[in-house]
Amino acid sequence: MMSKYALPSFFILISFTVIGTGCKLSDNQLRGEYNNSPQPPSNDSPEDIPGYISIESKADGTGIPLSSLSVNFGDVILLYAIYRDSNDNFIANVPVNWTLNNNNGSLIPQTDNKTIAYSALSTGAINLKATPTTNINAPPKEQNSTIIGDGLPLIRPESIAVNSTENIAYVVDYYNSSLLQIDLTTGIRSLISGGVIGSGTVFLNPNSIRINNANTKAYVLDDSAEALYEVDLASGDRIIISDDSQGTGPALTNPTSLALDSTNTKAYVLLGGATDAIYEVDLLTGNRTVISNSSTGTGANFSYGLSIVLNSTDTKAYVVDANLDALIEVTLASGNRVQISNNSGTGNGPNFSSTTSLRINSAESNGYVIDDTLDALIQVNMSNGDRTIISSSSVGTGINFSKPTSLYINNSETIAYVLDEDLKALIQIDLDTGNRSLLTGNDYTTGTGPLFGGPGAGTVQSFVVNHAGTKAYVVINDSFTLSLRKVLEVDLQTGDRSLISSDTRGTGPDFEAPVKITINPDDTTLYIAENFGGARKITSVDIATGNRNIISSSLVGTGTIFSNPTSLVVNPDETKIYVLDFNLSAILEVDITTGNRNEISSALIGSGPTLNGGYSIRWNKDYNKFYISNTVNTSVMSVDLSTGDRTTISNASTGTGPNYNYNNSLVLSADNKNAYVVNRDNDTIYWVDLNNGDRTVFASSTTSMGPIPFLPLTIEYSPTNNKL
């Protein structure tokens, strides 16, 4: 079962506009006035539908209009451009140019121009204008035939529930620590609870969800919090209704799935791992009672059940168990367990391999099971256990499953909805044909060209942005395959990717272990640190040709040999490269002409605290000082170029604010007064005052909108675009 918890194999470039941080604000707190006048209809298009743009607080048109919104200082609110017809009917979300009419706030761009985050710099009304980028009376057609829907991204979608009218899906995202809403018609994704939306105890790693009959509340399991949450779907507010401190009974250790009874007074929680049980949870008190486990009920013990559903009379539970490779019927009154389909002779058809999700039809005659090893949807006859694959790479057409995790079957038993963790998408399946279509997903395929990483594409190591802020250069490495060691160029406007240097482009020695990258002042040459075995060296790459040349290594140049180069910068006249070496706890100066290496700051050179775990190095604007982020002693330091002296700028005892956890990369603001520091272990970017060392959380899952970086490693800053 470890594969279920593997790290995601994808890479994205995320941009943050550099302004102040903000606080949460829920819809029921919004009041105020703004004159949001309708736009005049246009006669430019035969498709014109008289209408106007409305700025509102929800993407689906059910939110509060801007005319009724106000904010307090420090608040952040997500706003949407809604196209409405002359009868005020919701038509679509549309792209607009967002502008402020005063200086009372700042705008934080989102993943598309249909959405903006407003950060309030004063209390009062929001004075904001949305100017359509296209004819507002002809809502834009879908322009991407591969990815449908927009809004907040899916990172690891874990569980799905659908409302009673079957037009809205609710999805919990394990890594985003959030609850999202997906419009099943448009594919638009909206944050419902988590991050800056909703009050109460934050999610950690939510992994299962169910909706009450009234469609007003969600019940969410969280396996890291070992808790059952109740979420108000209107406000996003969260309360824990059962955990170690709420309710009596055994702890919710390793919870994997839940089901609600027909009256919505009880939840039945399936637990895996060492617990391997079903608990009944009273939704009023949070009290927990064992229903079935190794000492309650008869039959084969659970061995990592992953999904549970109830029959219509609340007398039976059905469980798929990944290790038993079985569909199990559990009598709730006794806890007795009977395998009604397995690989040991109960039922015919393809064997289960790794079952992750289960649903049964309303007649309770068929079970539907997702298997993430077979990458298939399996129909199970509940009477005899027979199994039939009804959708897979060989049954049905359309996008193939990659790691399906959760399933919903509609009431008419004609459509299935499947979340896919690897594809980070929601897939719709025709149950008659097995055909699959993408309903919504993340546009990680924005742009054309070779992919960043993932299966068969290598692993992203680092990137650098050119001085014009128009291109990023991404280093990709693979320990075993030469063709996957390469540098890609990314157009930051279109997302298009092109190959700059690899074994098939450019001359010179092949890459052996490219890991870190920097760029020269005139944006013509890349310098790359290679770091593996004998391949500890600095290689130059001509951007125009892809040609490679070894600048310094154990065989090129004299002086201290690299041990673990982790970051590098070039001086303004491109005569020297300065390399931060993690193992040496030193900065080496490299002569670009000769390759000679000279220690300029180390345990023996310069005074001050050691460079313990140096990870990232940056110039100040005067090019006479370096700023360093350290992973081992979790600090930001400065180093004087002329003396090598080292000074602690910010750590647990220098400066105020939340402490660092695991410092990775850092960048400086244009005026060099602040640094932005990435912390890998808590998925956070800190804003650091370089004058006093004070630390403020600039971006994280709880303080900002948009994609949440998971295990962020590298950060770059473009003064031209004022973006991280």
XYZ file of C-alpha atoms in Angstrom, residues 25 53 153 163 219 610 695:
7
model
C -12.622 36.230 4.581
C -19.948 41.546 -16.651
C -5.762 22.994 -9.379
C -24.863 16.392 -4.614
C -18.264 15.089 6.304
C 29.835 28.252 9.520
C 9.974 36.615 9.236
